[in-house]
Amino acid sequence: MASGALPVFGPGDDVLLVDDAPVAPLSVARSSGARRKGLLKTSAVDGALWITRCPSVHMVGMKYPIDVAVLDGDGVVLHVATLRPTWGMTRWRLRARSTVETGVGQLERWGVRVGSRLAIGSESTNPDAG
């Protein structure tokens, strides 16, 4: 990577499950610092980022667009959107508990839509792992 170039975020140690099917490597932001940082200071995302205890996100400081899925406490998708850098954001939803962020087009490719159930799987959940 060139000096000053932003890194690609991921891949993570977990696996994103969509309706029980493994679809991508996943990082999980559980600490307040990791939740605050999110995908800031990165140039792209490899896989996805699950941000716990995060009912909405903003794009202030981001350099590239992302897809987001807003989830309830059971991992059911309440809202799906593509957010653009600087001014994009999701509005707060009453039952929202977590947000999953990924590259533009990935949620559609993985079949994620309102009503889908997302979950965090371990590397052993992924049949392509190992």
PDB file of C-alpha atoms in Angstrom:
ATOM      1  CA  MET A   1       0.000   0.000   0.000  1.00  0.00           C
ATOM      2  CA  ALA A   2       1.349   3.432  -0.937  1.00  0.00           C
ATOM      3  CA  SER A   3       2.198   5.836   1.846  1.00  0.00           C
ATOM      4  CA  GLY A   4      -0.943   7.732   2.813  1.00  0.00           C
ATOM      5  CA  ALA A   5      -3.258   5.299   1.024  1.00  0.00           C
ATOM      6  CA  LEU A   6      -6.268   4.167   3.029  1.00  0.00           C
ATOM      7  CA  PRO A   7      -6.519   0.438   3.838  1.00  0.00           C
ATOM      8  CA  VAL A   8      -9.319  -1.910   2.817  1.00  0.00           C
ATOM      9  CA  PHE A   9     -11.446  -2.922   5.810  1.00  0.00           C
ATOM     10  CA  GLY A  10     -11.686  -6.679   6.512  1.00  0.00           C
ATOM     11  CA  PRO A  11     -12.065  -9.503   6.002  1.00  0.00           C
ATOM     12  CA  GLY A  12     -13.185 -10.419   9.500  1.00  0.00           C
ATOM     13  CA  ASP A  13     -12.948 -13.599  11.553  1.00  0.00           C
ATOM     14  CA  ASP A  14     -16.697 -14.318  11.570  1.00  0.00           C
ATOM     15  CA  VAL A  15     -19.150 -15.117   8.775  1.00  0.00           C
ATOM     16  CA  LEU A  16     -22.277 -13.201   7.772  1.00  0.00           C
ATOM     17  CA  LEU A  17     -25.300 -15.500   7.500  1.00  0.00           C
ATOM     18  CA  VAL A  18     -28.322 -14.467   5.430  1.00  0.00           C
ATOM     19  CA  ASP A  19     -31.344 -16.638   6.182  1.00  0.00           C
ATOM     20  CA  ASP A  20     -28.896 -19.235   7.619  1.00  0.00           C
ATOM     21  CA  ALA A  21     -26.676 -19.304   4.487  1.00  0.00           C
ATOM     22  CA  PRO A  22     -23.041 -18.106   4.791  1.00  0.00           C
ATOM     23  CA  VAL A  23     -22.370 -15.258   2.333  1.00  0.00           C
ATOM     24  CA  ALA A  24     -19.256 -13.293   3.372  1.00  0.00           C
ATOM     25  CA  PRO A  25     -16.490 -12.725   5.898  1.00  0.00           C
ATOM     26  CA  LEU A  26     -17.692 -10.536   8.753  1.00  0.00           C
ATOM     27  CA  SER A  27     -16.099  -8.257  11.345  1.00  0.00           C
ATOM     28  CA  VAL A  28     -18.158  -7.411  14.426  1.00  0.00           C
ATOM     29  CA  ALA A  29     -17.771  -4.006  16.120  1.00  0.00           C
ATOM     30  CA  ARG A  30     -18.676  -4.678  19.754  1.00  0.00           C
ATOM     31  CA  SER A  31     -16.671  -2.041  21.644  1.00  0.00           C
ATOM     32  CA  SER A  32     -17.680   1.612  21.725  1.00  0.00           C
ATOM     33  CA  GLY A  33     -14.427   2.565  19.967  1.00  0.00           C
ATOM     34  CA  ALA A  34     -14.952   0.044  17.165  1.00  0.00           C
ATOM     35  CA  ARG A  35     -18.583   1.163  16.777  1.00  0.00           C
ATOM     36  CA  ARG A  36     -17.528   4.823  16.574  1.00  0.00           C
ATOM     37  CA  LYS A  37     -14.806   4.112  13.993  1.00  0.00           C
ATOM     38  CA  GLY A  38     -16.850   1.813  11.760  1.00  0.00           C
ATOM     39  CA  LEU A  39     -15.473   2.016   8.233  1.00  0.00           C
ATOM     40  CA  LEU A  40     -13.879   5.467   8.656  1.00  0.00           C
ATOM     41  CA  LYS A  41     -10.352   5.818   7.297  1.00  0.00           C
ATOM     42  CA  THR A  42     -10.766   2.897   4.888  1.00  0.00           C
ATOM     43  CA  SER A  43     -10.924   2.812   1.083  1.00  0.00           C
ATOM     44  CA  ALA A  44     -13.298  -0.168   0.696  1.00  0.00           C
ATOM     45  CA  VAL A  45     -14.754  -3.081   2.639  1.00  0.00           C
ATOM     46  CA  ASP A  46     -13.978  -6.779   2.068  1.00  0.00           C
ATOM     47  CA  GLY A  47     -16.994  -8.682   3.401  1.00  0.00           C
ATOM     48  CA  ALA A  48     -19.150  -6.817   5.914  1.00  0.00           C
ATOM     49  CA  LEU A  49     -19.097  -4.984   9.236  1.00  0.00           C
ATOM     50  CA  TRP A  50     -21.792  -5.720  11.846  1.00  0.00           C
ATOM     51  CA  ILE A  51     -22.089  -2.802  14.279  1.00  0.00           C
ATOM     52  CA  THR A  52     -23.749  -3.882  17.520  1.00  0.00           C
ATOM     53  CA  ARG A  53     -25.943  -1.516  19.533  1.00  0.00           C
ATOM     54  CA  CYS A  54     -26.122   0.807  16.511  1.00  0.00           C
ATOM     55  CA  PRO A  55     -29.660   1.682  15.370  1.00  0.00           C
ATOM     56  CA  SER A  56     -28.526   4.208  12.733  1.00  0.00           C
ATOM     57  CA  VAL A  57     -25.372   5.316  10.901  1.00  0.00           C
ATOM     58  CA  HIS A  58     -24.101   8.438   9.133  1.00  0.00           C
ATOM     59  CA  MET A  59     -21.573   8.986   6.369  1.00  0.00           C
ATOM     60  CA  VAL A  60     -19.747  12.046   7.695  1.00  0.00           C
ATOM     61  CA  GLY A  61     -16.059  11.531   6.928  1.00  0.00           C
ATOM     62  CA  MET A  62     -16.604   8.532   4.627  1.00  0.00           C
ATOM     63  CA  LYS A  63     -14.840   8.446   1.246  1.00  0.00           C
ATOM     64  CA  TYR A  64     -16.964   5.857  -0.601  1.00  0.00           C
ATOM     65  CA  PRO A  65     -20.629   4.756  -0.760  1.00  0.00           C
ATOM     66  CA  ILE A  66     -21.840   1.697   1.171  1.00  0.00           C
ATOM     67  CA  ASP A  67     -24.887  -0.517   1.498  1.00  0.00           C
ATOM     68  CA  VAL A  68     -26.457  -0.769   4.945  1.00  0.00           C
ATOM     69  CA  ALA A  69     -29.015  -3.068   6.535  1.00  0.00           C
ATOM     70  CA  VAL A  70     -30.673  -1.925   9.758  1.00  0.00           C
ATOM     71  CA  LEU A  71     -31.612  -4.869  12.011  1.00  0.00           C
ATOM     72  CA  ASP A  72     -33.900  -5.513  14.964  1.00  0.00           C
ATOM     73  CA  GLY A  73     -32.765  -7.461  18.032  1.00  0.00           C
ATOM     74  CA  ASP A  74     -33.406 -10.799  16.290  1.00  0.00           C
ATOM     75  CA  GLY A  75     -31.367  -9.877  13.198  1.00  0.00           C
ATOM     76  CA  VAL A  76     -34.439  -9.258  11.025  1.00  0.00           C
ATOM     77  CA  VAL A  77     -33.798  -6.569   8.407  1.00  0.00           C
ATOM     78  CA  LEU A  78     -35.956  -3.481   8.951  1.00  0.00           C
ATOM     79  CA  HIS A  79     -34.418  -1.247   6.271  1.00  0.00           C
ATOM     80  CA  VAL A  80     -31.915  -1.519   3.402  1.00  0.00           C
ATOM     81  CA  ALA A  81     -30.234   1.489   1.761  1.00  0.00           C
ATOM     82  CA  THR A  82     -27.238   2.673  -0.227  1.00  0.00           C
ATOM     83  CA  LEU A  83     -25.595   5.640   1.495  1.00  0.00           C
ATOM     84  CA  ARG A  84     -23.369   8.184  -0.235  1.00  0.00           C
ATOM     85  CA  PRO A  85     -20.306   9.843   1.318  1.00  0.00           C
ATOM     86  CA  THR A  86     -20.584  12.952   3.496  1.00  0.00           C
ATOM     87  CA  TRP A  87     -24.358  13.431   3.852  1.00  0.00           C
ATOM     88  CA  GLY A  88     -25.960   9.975   3.737  1.00  0.00           C
ATOM     89  CA  MET A  89     -27.515   8.572   6.880  1.00  0.00           C
ATOM     90  CA  THR A  90     -30.154   6.146   8.108  1.00  0.00           C
ATOM     91  CA  ARG A  91     -32.932   7.488  10.228  1.00  0.00           C
ATOM     92  CA  TRP A  92     -33.531   6.031  13.646  1.00  0.00           C
ATOM     93  CA  ARG A  93     -36.102   3.196  13.780  1.00  0.00           C
ATOM     94  CA  LEU A  94     -37.949   2.183  16.917  1.00  0.00           C
ATOM     95  CA  ARG A  95     -36.974  -1.536  16.897  1.00  0.00           C
ATOM     96  CA  ALA A  96     -33.491  -1.047  15.377  1.00  0.00           C
ATOM     97  CA  ARG A  97     -30.590  -2.550  17.335  1.00  0.00           C
ATOM     98  CA  SER A  98     -27.695  -3.164  14.897  1.00  0.00           C
ATOM     99  CA  THR A  99     -26.469  -2.145  11.468  1.00  0.00           C
ATOM    100  CA  VAL A 100     -24.551  -4.146   8.865  1.00  0.00           C
ATOM    101  CA  GLU A 101     -22.371  -2.202   6.418  1.00  0.00           C
ATOM    102  CA  THR A 102     -20.844  -3.535   3.192  1.00  0.00           C
ATOM    103  CA  GLY A 103     -19.832  -2.513  -0.325  1.00  0.00           C
ATOM    104  CA  VAL A 104     -22.403  -1.140  -2.745  1.00  0.00           C
ATOM    105  CA  GLY A 105     -24.329  -3.935  -4.479  1.00  0.00           C
ATOM    106  CA  GLN A 106     -23.376  -6.633  -1.971  1.00  0.00           C
ATOM    107  CA  LEU A 107     -26.698  -6.733  -0.101  1.00  0.00           C
ATOM    108  CA  GLU A 108     -28.591  -7.243  -3.351  1.00  0.00           C
ATOM    109  CA  ARG A 109     -26.069  -9.891  -4.461  1.00  0.00           C
ATOM    110  CA  TRP A 110     -26.562 -11.738  -1.146  1.00  0.00           C
ATOM    111  CA  GLY A 111     -30.373 -11.509  -1.380  1.00  0.00           C
ATOM    112  CA  VAL A 112     -30.730  -9.214   1.641  1.00  0.00           C
ATOM    113  CA  ARG A 113     -34.071  -7.397   1.763  1.00  0.00           C
ATOM    114  CA  VAL A 114     -36.535  -6.212   4.384  1.00  0.00           C
ATOM    115  CA  GLY A 115     -37.595  -9.313   6.341  1.00  0.00           C
ATOM    116  CA  SER A 116     -34.361 -11.277   5.737  1.00  0.00           C
ATOM    117  CA  ARG A 117     -32.699 -12.609   8.896  1.00  0.00           C
ATOM    118  CA  LEU A 118     -28.988 -11.901   9.337  1.00  0.00           C
ATOM    119  CA  ALA A 119     -26.793 -13.635  11.898  1.00  0.00           C
ATOM    120  CA  ILE A 120     -23.178 -13.894  12.969  1.00  0.00           C
ATOM    121  CA  GLY A 121     -21.632 -17.284  12.232  1.00  0.00           C
ATOM    122  CA  SER A 122     -18.214 -18.650  13.084  1.00  0.00           C
ATOM    123  CA  GLU A 123     -15.577 -19.504  10.498  1.00  0.00           C
ATOM    124  CA  SER A 124     -16.649 -23.168  10.824  1.00  0.00           C
ATOM    125  CA  THR A 125     -20.122 -22.107   9.508  1.00  0.00           C
ATOM    126  CA  ASN A 126     -18.533 -21.257   6.142  1.00  0.00           C
ATOM    127  CA  PRO A 127     -18.210 -24.363   3.920  1.00  0.00           C
ATOM    128  CA  ASP A 128     -15.449 -22.577   1.940  1.00  0.00           C
ATOM    129  CA  ALA A 129     -13.334 -21.958   5.071  1.00  0.00           C
ATOM    130  CA  GLY A 130     -10.206 -23.910   5.754  1.00  0.00           C
TER     131      GLY A 130
END
